[in-house]
Short mmCIF file of C-alpha atoms in Angstrom, two decimals:
data_model
loop_
_atom_site.label_atom_id
_atom_site.label_comp_id
_atom_site.label_asym_id
_atom_site.label_seq_id
_atom_site.Cartn_x
_atom_site.Cartn_y
_atom_site.Cartn_z
CA UNK A 280 46.30 132.85 34.39
CA UNK A 281 47.79 131.70 30.82
CA UNK A 282 50.93 134.14 29.81
CA UNK A 283 50.16 136.47 27.06
CA UNK A 284 52.89 136.28 24.28
CA UNK A 285 53.25 137.01 20.74
CA UNK A 286 53.15 134.72 17.67
CA UNK A 287 56.51 134.79 16.78
CA UNK A 288 57.51 134.53 20.64
CA UNK A 289 59.11 130.93 20.68
CA UNK A 290 59.27 128.66 23.84
CA UNK A 291 62.23 128.75 26.28
CA UNK A 292 63.24 124.48 26.40
CA UNK A 293 64.60 123.71 29.70
CA UNK A 294 66.31 120.28 30.83
CA UNK A 295 66.34 119.24 34.87
CA UNK A 296 68.57 116.11 35.71
CA UNK A 297 67.56 113.68 38.20
CA UNK A 298 69.64 115.70 40.58
CA UNK A 299 67.65 118.35 41.05
CA UNK A 300 64.46 116.35 42.96
CA UNK A 301 66.20 115.55 45.65
CA UNK A 302 62.89 115.61 47.57
CA UNK A 303 59.01 116.49 46.86
CA UNK A 304 60.16 119.71 48.03
CA UNK A 305 62.60 120.30 45.14
CA UNK A 306 59.53 120.54 42.82
CA UNK A 307 57.54 123.16 44.40
CA UNK A 308 61.13 125.13 44.56
CA UNK A 309 61.40 124.25 40.85
CA UNK A 310 57.93 125.66 39.89
CA UNK A 311 58.61 128.73 41.93
CA UNK A 312 61.36 129.27 39.80
CA UNK A 313 60.22 128.96 36.37
CA UNK A 314 56.98 130.99 37.25
CA UNK A 315 59.92 133.51 38.25
CA UNK A 316 60.64 132.84 34.40
CA UNK A 317 57.53 133.27 32.88
CA UNK A 318 56.68 136.65 34.42
CA UNK A 319 60.15 137.65 33.47
CA UNK A 320 60.23 136.78 29.83
CA UNK A 321 55.98 136.01 29.63
CA UNK A 322 56.83 133.22 27.00
CA UNK A 323 55.63 129.54 27.43
CA UNK A 324 58.23 126.65 28.37
CA UNK A 325 58.98 123.31 27.71
CA UNK A 326 60.57 121.67 30.80
CA UNK A 327 62.38 117.96 30.40
CA UNK A 328 62.39 116.36 33.65
CA UNK A 329 64.89 113.35 34.90
CA UNK A 330 63.34 110.60 37.48
CA UNK A 331 63.99 111.78 41.26
CA UNK A 332 67.55 110.14 41.83
CA UNK A 333 67.91 106.44 42.36
CA UNK A 334 63.97 106.01 41.41
CA UNK A 335 65.46 104.16 37.71
CA UNK A 336 68.11 102.25 39.50
CA UNK A 337 65.47 100.93 41.64
CA UNK A 338 62.67 100.04 39.14
CA UNK A 339 65.35 98.27 37.25
CA UNK A 340 66.46 96.27 40.28
CA UNK A 341 62.90 95.35 40.72
CA UNK A 342 62.53 93.98 37.31
CA UNK A 343 65.71 91.72 37.65
CA UNK A 344 64.53 90.35 40.91
CA UNK A 345 61.62 88.84 39.22
CA UNK A 346 63.45 88.34 35.98
CA UNK A 347 67.36 88.33 35.45
CA UNK A 348 66.87 88.39 31.84
CA UNK A 349 64.04 91.48 31.14
CA UNK A 350 63.30 91.54 26.99
CA UNK A 351 64.11 94.99 26.43
CA UNK A 352 60.60 96.14 25.05
CA UNK A 353 59.46 95.49 29.08
CA UNK A 354 62.38 97.16 30.27
CA UNK A 355 61.61 99.96 28.31
CA UNK A 356 57.99 100.15 29.12
CA UNK A 357 59.16 99.87 32.95
CA UNK A 358 62.08 102.19 32.94
CA UNK A 359 60.55 104.98 31.19
CA UNK A 360 58.00 105.14 33.94
CA UNK A 361 60.30 107.52 36.94
CA UNK A 362 60.65 109.84 34.36
CA UNK A 363 56.76 110.37 33.76
CA UNK A 364 56.01 110.08 37.48
CA UNK A 365 58.53 112.98 37.99
CA UNK A 366 56.81 114.93 35.01
CA UNK A 367 53.65 114.54 36.59
CA UNK A 368 54.84 115.98 39.63
CA UNK A 369 56.02 119.40 38.63
CA UNK A 370 53.08 119.80 36.45
CA UNK A 371 51.04 119.53 39.84
CA UNK A 372 53.61 121.83 41.62
CA UNK A 373 52.94 124.49 38.63
CA UNK A 374 49.09 124.19 38.83
CA UNK A 375 49.95 125.08 42.99
CA UNK A 376 51.48 127.56 41.57
CA UNK A 377 48.91 129.32 39.51
CA UNK A 378 50.57 128.10 36.33
CA UNK A 379 48.92 126.07 33.14
CA UNK A 380 51.04 122.93 32.63
CA UNK A 381 50.57 119.14 31.19
CA UNK A 382 52.46 116.61 30.13
CA UNK A 383 53.56 115.24 27.26
CA UNK A 384 54.41 111.01 27.18
CA UNK A 385 56.86 109.60 24.89
CA UNK A 386 54.51 108.43 22.63
CA UNK A 387 52.83 111.71 22.65
CA UNK A 388 55.40 114.21 21.81
CA UNK A 389 55.93 113.05 18.30
CA UNK A 390 59.62 111.55 18.63
CA UNK A 391 59.77 108.37 16.47
CA UNK A 392 62.53 106.02 17.01
CA UNK A 393 63.99 102.63 15.98
CA UNK A 394 62.80 99.56 17.53
CA UNK A 395 65.80 99.23 19.83
CA UNK A 396 63.90 99.27 22.82
CA UNK A 397 66.77 100.41 25.55
CA UNK A 398 69.09 102.42 23.04
CA UNK A 399 66.48 103.98 20.76
CA UNK A 400 67.58 106.59 18.30
CA UNK A 401 65.07 109.20 17.13
CA UNK A 402 64.36 108.81 13.05
CA UNK A 403 61.58 111.40 12.74
CA UNK A 404 59.97 114.29 14.29
CA UNK A 405 56.82 115.76 14.21
CA UNK A 406 56.52 119.05 16.14
CA UNK A 407 52.62 119.34 15.87
CA UNK A 408 52.06 117.94 19.39
CA UNK A 409 54.11 120.24 21.24
CA UNK A 410 53.35 123.33 19.20
CA UNK A 411 48.68 122.59 19.94
CA UNK A 412 50.26 121.67 23.60
CA UNK A 413 52.19 125.36 23.70
CA UNK A 414 49.10 126.90 22.40
CA UNK A 415 47.05 126.08 25.37
CA UNK A 416 49.52 126.15 28.86
CA UNK A 417 51.82 127.89 29.93
CA UNK A 418 54.10 125.05 30.57
CA UNK A 419 54.75 121.88 28.69
CA UNK A 420 56.48 119.10 31.01
CA UNK A 421 58.03 116.48 28.80
CA UNK A 422 59.59 112.91 30.65
CA UNK A 423 63.19 112.48 29.59
CA UNK A 424 64.42 109.84 27.20
CA UNK A 425 61.23 108.58 26.30
CA UNK A 426 59.84 108.24 22.85
CA UNK A 427 57.65 105.73 20.72
CA UNK A 428 58.52 103.32 17.56
CA UNK A 429 56.67 103.66 14.45
CA UNK A 430 54.14 101.01 15.79
CA UNK A 431 53.64 103.06 18.99
CA UNK A 432 55.75 100.93 21.65
CA UNK A 433 57.50 102.31 24.17
CA UNK A 434 61.14 103.13 23.62
CA UNK A 435 64.01 104.50 25.66
CA UNK A 436 66.86 106.29 24.35
CA UNK A 437 69.03 105.37 27.40
CA UNK A 438 70.67 106.27 30.67
CA UNK A 439 71.45 109.86 31.01
CA UNK A 440 69.15 110.80 27.70
CA UNK A 441 67.06 113.42 28.69
CA UNK A 442 69.79 116.29 27.65
CA UNK A 443 68.63 114.38 23.76
CA UNK A 444 65.09 114.83 24.77
CA UNK A 445 65.67 118.17 25.44
CA UNK A 446 67.30 119.12 22.04
CA UNK A 447 65.27 116.93 20.23
CA UNK A 448 61.93 119.33 21.73
CA UNK A 449 64.21 122.27 21.18
CA UNK A 450 64.61 121.40 17.53
CA UNK A 451 60.92 120.41 16.95
CA UNK A 452 59.73 124.02 18.55
CA UNK A 453 62.42 126.01 16.42
CA UNK A 454 64.41 127.12 19.43
CA UNK A 455 67.81 128.66 19.19
CA UNK A 456 68.68 127.58 22.49
CA UNK A 457 68.32 124.52 25.07
CA UNK A 458 69.35 125.06 28.53
CA UNK A 459 70.76 122.08 30.49
CA UNK A 460 70.24 122.18 34.07
CA UNK A 461 72.40 119.87 36.82
CA UNK A 462 74.16 119.62 39.94
CA UNK A 463 77.63 120.68 37.99
CA UNK A 464 77.10 124.26 36.43
CA UNK A 465 79.00 123.67 33.18
CA UNK A 466 82.00 121.42 31.52
CA UNK A 467 85.37 121.33 33.89
CA UNK A 468 88.50 119.77 33.05
CA UNK A 469 87.72 116.95 35.23
CA UNK A 470 85.22 115.92 37.43
CA UNK A 471 84.49 118.39 40.12
CA UNK A 472 82.76 116.10 42.23
CA UNK A 473 86.16 113.93 42.55
CA UNK A 474 88.96 115.73 41.19
CA UNK A 475 90.56 118.34 43.00
CA UNK A 476 90.95 121.77 41.08
CA UNK A 477 89.05 120.89 38.09
CA UNK A 478 88.47 124.19 36.24
CA UNK A 479 85.43 125.56 34.85
CA UNK A 480 85.16 125.72 30.41
CA UNK A 481 83.14 128.48 29.44
CA UNK A 482 82.78 128.19 25.98
CA UNK A 483 82.81 125.05 24.28
CA UNK A 484 82.91 123.81 20.93
CA UNK A 485 80.16 121.25 19.83
CA UNK A 486 82.98 119.08 18.73
CA UNK A 487 85.24 118.89 21.74
CA UNK A 488 82.10 118.55 23.96
CA UNK A 489 81.01 115.43 21.74
CA UNK A 490 84.57 114.26 22.16
CA UNK A 491 84.34 114.57 25.87
CA UNK A 492 81.23 113.36 26.26
CA UNK A 493 81.95 110.07 23.58
CA UNK A 494 85.31 109.29 26.72
CA UNK A 495 82.74 109.26 29.30
CA UNK A 496 81.89 112.88 30.56
CA UNK A 497 79.05 112.78 32.50
CA UNK A 498 77.70 116.14 31.74
CA UNK A 499 76.05 115.85 28.50
CA UNK A 500 74.95 113.19 26.44
CA UNK A 501 76.92 113.38 22.93
CA UNK A 502 74.17 112.36 20.95
CA UNK A 503 72.26 115.41 21.72
CA UNK A 504 75.49 117.39 20.97
CA UNK A 505 75.50 116.13 17.57
CA UNK A 506 71.58 117.38 17.44
CA UNK A 507 72.33 120.63 18.88
CA UNK A 508 75.66 121.07 15.99
CA UNK A 509 73.05 119.90 12.93
CA UNK A 510 70.18 122.84 14.21
CA UNK A 511 72.96 125.07 15.22
CA UNK A 512 71.18 125.38 18.90
CA UNK A 513 73.55 126.76 21.50
CA UNK A 514 73.60 124.65 24.82
CA UNK A 515 73.48 126.84 27.78
CA UNK A 516 74.41 124.67 30.46
CA UNK A 517 73.28 126.06 34.33
CA UNK A 518 73.22 124.77 37.54
CA UNK A 519 70.14 123.35 38.36
CA UNK A 520 69.31 125.34 41.82
CA UNK A 521 67.86 129.02 42.15
CA UNK A 522 69.79 131.43 41.43
CA UNK A 523 71.01 129.21 38.49
CA UNK A 524 74.39 129.77 37.61
CA UNK A 525 75.39 130.08 33.86
CA UNK A 526 78.81 127.95 33.66
CA UNK A 527 79.45 126.84 30.22
CA UNK A 528 78.27 127.21 26.63
CA UNK A 529 78.59 124.87 23.79
CA UNK A 530 78.38 126.32 20.31
CA UNK A 531 80.32 127.04 17.46
CA UNK A 532 83.19 128.53 18.81
CA UNK A 533 85.23 127.30 21.66
CA UNK A 534 88.48 127.64 24.06
CA UNK A 535 91.48 125.38 23.45
CA UNK A 536 91.30 122.53 26.33
CA UNK A 537 92.88 120.19 27.68
CA UNK A 538 90.87 117.94 30.43
CA UNK A 539 90.34 114.42 32.04
CA UNK A 540 87.74 112.31 31.43
CA UNK A 541 86.60 109.23 33.46
CA UNK A 542 83.58 107.68 34.39
CA UNK A 543 83.98 104.71 37.16
CA UNK A 544 81.27 102.77 35.53
CA UNK A 545 83.19 102.47 31.55
CA UNK A 546 85.05 99.52 31.34
CA UNK A 547 87.20 98.66 28.88
CA UNK A 548 87.47 95.16 27.20
CA UNK A 549 89.99 92.87 25.74
CA UNK A 550 89.63 90.66 22.18
CA UNK A 551 91.85 88.13 21.31
CA UNK A 552 93.02 90.46 18.17
CA UNK A 553 91.76 93.92 16.34
CA UNK A 554 89.02 91.65 13.80
CA UNK A 555 87.28 90.48 17.34
CA UNK A 556 87.50 93.95 18.78
CA UNK A 557 86.49 96.08 15.50
CA UNK A 558 83.78 93.29 15.27
CA UNK A 559 82.64 94.07 19.30
CA UNK A 560 82.74 97.79 18.30
CA UNK A 561 80.55 97.61 15.22
CA UNK A 562 77.81 94.96 17.41
CA UNK A 563 77.78 97.63 20.02
CA UNK A 564 77.19 100.55 17.69
CA UNK A 565 74.51 98.15 15.99
CA UNK A 566 72.83 98.00 19.66
CA UNK A 567 72.87 102.01 20.25
CA UNK A 568 75.58 102.00 22.73
CA UNK A 569 78.76 104.42 22.98
CA UNK A 570 81.88 102.55 22.77
CA UNK A 571 85.21 103.52 21.72
CA UNK A 572 88.14 101.22 19.82
CA UNK A 573 91.00 101.95 21.57
CA UNK A 574 94.16 102.06 19.37
CA UNK A 575 96.51 100.89 21.82
CA UNK A 576 95.52 97.23 21.33
CA UNK A 577 91.92 95.10 20.50
CA UNK A 578 90.03 96.56 23.28
CA UNK A 579 87.13 98.37 23.11
CA UNK A 580 85.85 100.84 25.80
CA UNK A 581 82.42 100.86 26.98
CA UNK A 582 81.32 104.18 27.71
CA UNK A 583 78.92 104.89 31.57
CA UNK A 584 77.95 101.63 32.53
CA UNK A 585 74.27 99.87 32.90
CA UNK A 586 74.96 97.64 29.85
CA UNK A 587 74.80 93.91 29.85
CA UNK A 588 77.37 93.48 27.81
CA UNK A 589 77.95 89.63 27.91
CA UNK A 590 74.49 89.72 26.53
CA UNK A 591 75.00 92.39 23.44
CA UNK A 592 77.69 90.17 22.71
CA UNK A 593 76.14 86.79 22.60
CA UNK A 594 73.51 88.00 20.84
CA UNK A 595 75.95 88.90 17.73
CA UNK A 596 77.99 86.09 17.91
CA UNK A 597 81.12 87.88 19.45
CA UNK A 598 82.99 85.82 21.87
CA UNK A 599 83.04 87.68 25.00
CA UNK A 600 86.02 90.07 25.89
CA UNK A 601 87.76 89.85 29.40
CA UNK A 602 87.30 93.20 31.97
CA UNK A 603 90.71 95.12 31.60
CA UNK A 604 89.68 97.86 33.57
CA UNK A 605 88.34 101.77 33.70
CA UNK A 606 89.34 103.73 30.78
CA UNK A 607 90.77 107.36 31.49
CA UNK A 608 91.20 109.56 28.62
CA UNK A 609 93.56 112.57 28.69
CA UNK A 610 92.25 115.52 25.82
CA UNK A 611 94.90 118.47 25.05
CA UNK A 612 93.02 119.97 21.58
CA UNK A 613 91.86 116.97 19.51
CA UNK A 614 94.38 114.91 20.50
CA UNK A 615 93.29 111.97 23.17
CA UNK A 616 95.90 109.53 24.89
CA UNK A 617 94.06 106.96 26.54
CA UNK A 618 95.08 105.13 29.71
CA UNK A 619 93.38 101.97 31.90
CA UNK A 620 93.17 101.95 35.40
CA UNK A 621 92.80 98.68 37.03
CA UNK A 622 89.83 99.75 39.15
CA UNK A 623 87.32 103.18 39.70
CA UNK A 624 89.65 103.83 42.62
CA UNK A 625 92.41 103.28 40.35
CA UNK A 626 91.10 105.64 37.57
CA UNK A 627 90.05 108.93 40.12
CA UNK A 628 93.63 108.35 41.44
CA UNK A 629 95.10 108.32 38.30
CA UNK A 630 92.80 111.35 37.17
CA UNK A 631 94.00 113.51 39.48
CA UNK A 632 97.72 112.67 39.01
CA UNK A 633 97.21 113.22 35.20
CA UNK A 634 95.48 116.38 36.16
CA UNK A 635 97.66 118.18 38.35
CA UNK A 636 100.51 117.98 35.86
CA UNK A 637 98.07 119.26 32.78
CA UNK A 638 98.99 123.49 31.82
CA UNK A 639 95.37 125.09 31.64
CA UNK A 640 96.08 128.33 30.30
CA UNK A 641 92.52 128.66 28.93
CA UNK A 642 90.58 127.29 31.49
CA UNK A 643 87.91 129.38 33.49
CA UNK A 644 87.88 129.35 37.41
CA UNK A 645 84.28 129.87 37.83
CA UNK A 646 80.67 130.55 36.92
CA UNK A 647 80.55 133.58 34.34
CA UNK A 648 77.52 134.95 35.33
CA UNK A 649 74.49 134.99 37.95
CA UNK A 650 70.84 135.34 37.12
CA UNK A 651 67.61 135.77 39.30
CA UNK A 652 64.90 132.53 38.62
CA UNK A 653 65.53 129.82 36.40
#
C-alpha cells in the first residue's frame, strides 16, 4: 500500500553502484532495506542503480566483437541497457516486497543532453516526469548514466556516471541531500582496497572532492560534485550493505586533508611540445573526457580508462601522444604533486610509499555512525 506522505515531504534520493549487485539475490536484499526505510520515514524514494558488476564491460566486448569501431550512437544505445536491466530487477524485487515501484528510463526522466553520445553533458532538466511518477509510486527506479539528446536519441553520461544521474535527479526533485552507496563507505586518504593504512575522511568540501575525482579517485564522478555544489546538495557516502554505514559527508565545509590518488586504468600521454599537449587536452575536453594537463612537461593524463584515446585524437587532427605510464597524484590541501609510474603495479607501489610517509593529523580512522535500514 502507498505510504502516506505530506505534500511538503521531499523524496530521498539514493544511488547504488554496480558492486551492490553481485547476485540476483542482492536485489531482494536491497528491496528489503528500502522497505524498512519507507516504513521508518513514510516518504517516497528515487533510487538510481548501476548495472551488475561486469555487465557493461561484457556488452562492450560483444559490441567490439561485431564491430571493432562502432559508432558512438550505437555504443550508447547498447551500453546503457545493462543499467536498465538492473533497474527492472530492483523494481520487481520491490513488487515482491509489496511496494509500488516503477522504472523511468533515460528518455523518460526529463534529462536532456548534448549529442556527445558516449560522454554526454546534461543541458536541460524537466522535473515533471519524476514528480508525476512520485505521485503514483513509493519508489521510482532510475537506471544510472542514461539520458537523451534533443532529438530523443539515447545518450550515455560516461563510465561511472550513475553519481551524476543521482545528483541530477536530486536537483530535479529539490532534495537537499543525495546518498551514494558503494563498496567503499566514504572518501579515504587513498584507495582502501589497495593501500594499507588508508584513513577515512569524515568531512570533505565540494572543491576537495572534485579535485580528488579529477585526479582519479573512484568514489565520485567529478561533474556530480560540481552539480551538488551548484545546487547546495549535501552528498552522503554510505556502504552499500546493511547496516549501510555513513562514512563521508561532502558539503560546504571540510577538514584539511592529504591524500594519494591513483587509478590503474588512467594513463599519461606525452607529446612533442606544449602546444600539442594543450591541443590534445582541449580535444579531450570537447569530447567530454576527463583529463589533467600536467605541468611537468608536455603531458596529458587521461583519467579512468575506457577511452579510445587514439580515435579521439585522430578525430581532432592531433598526432597521438605516446604512452608514458600511470599518473599518481600526491595531494596536500589544494596543492597537487604529480608523479608518473611505469605501470599499474608500479603505481600501486609508489602510492603505498607516498602514503606511508604522509602525516594525517586531520584524517578519521573509521566510520562515524551506523544506521539501521537504508
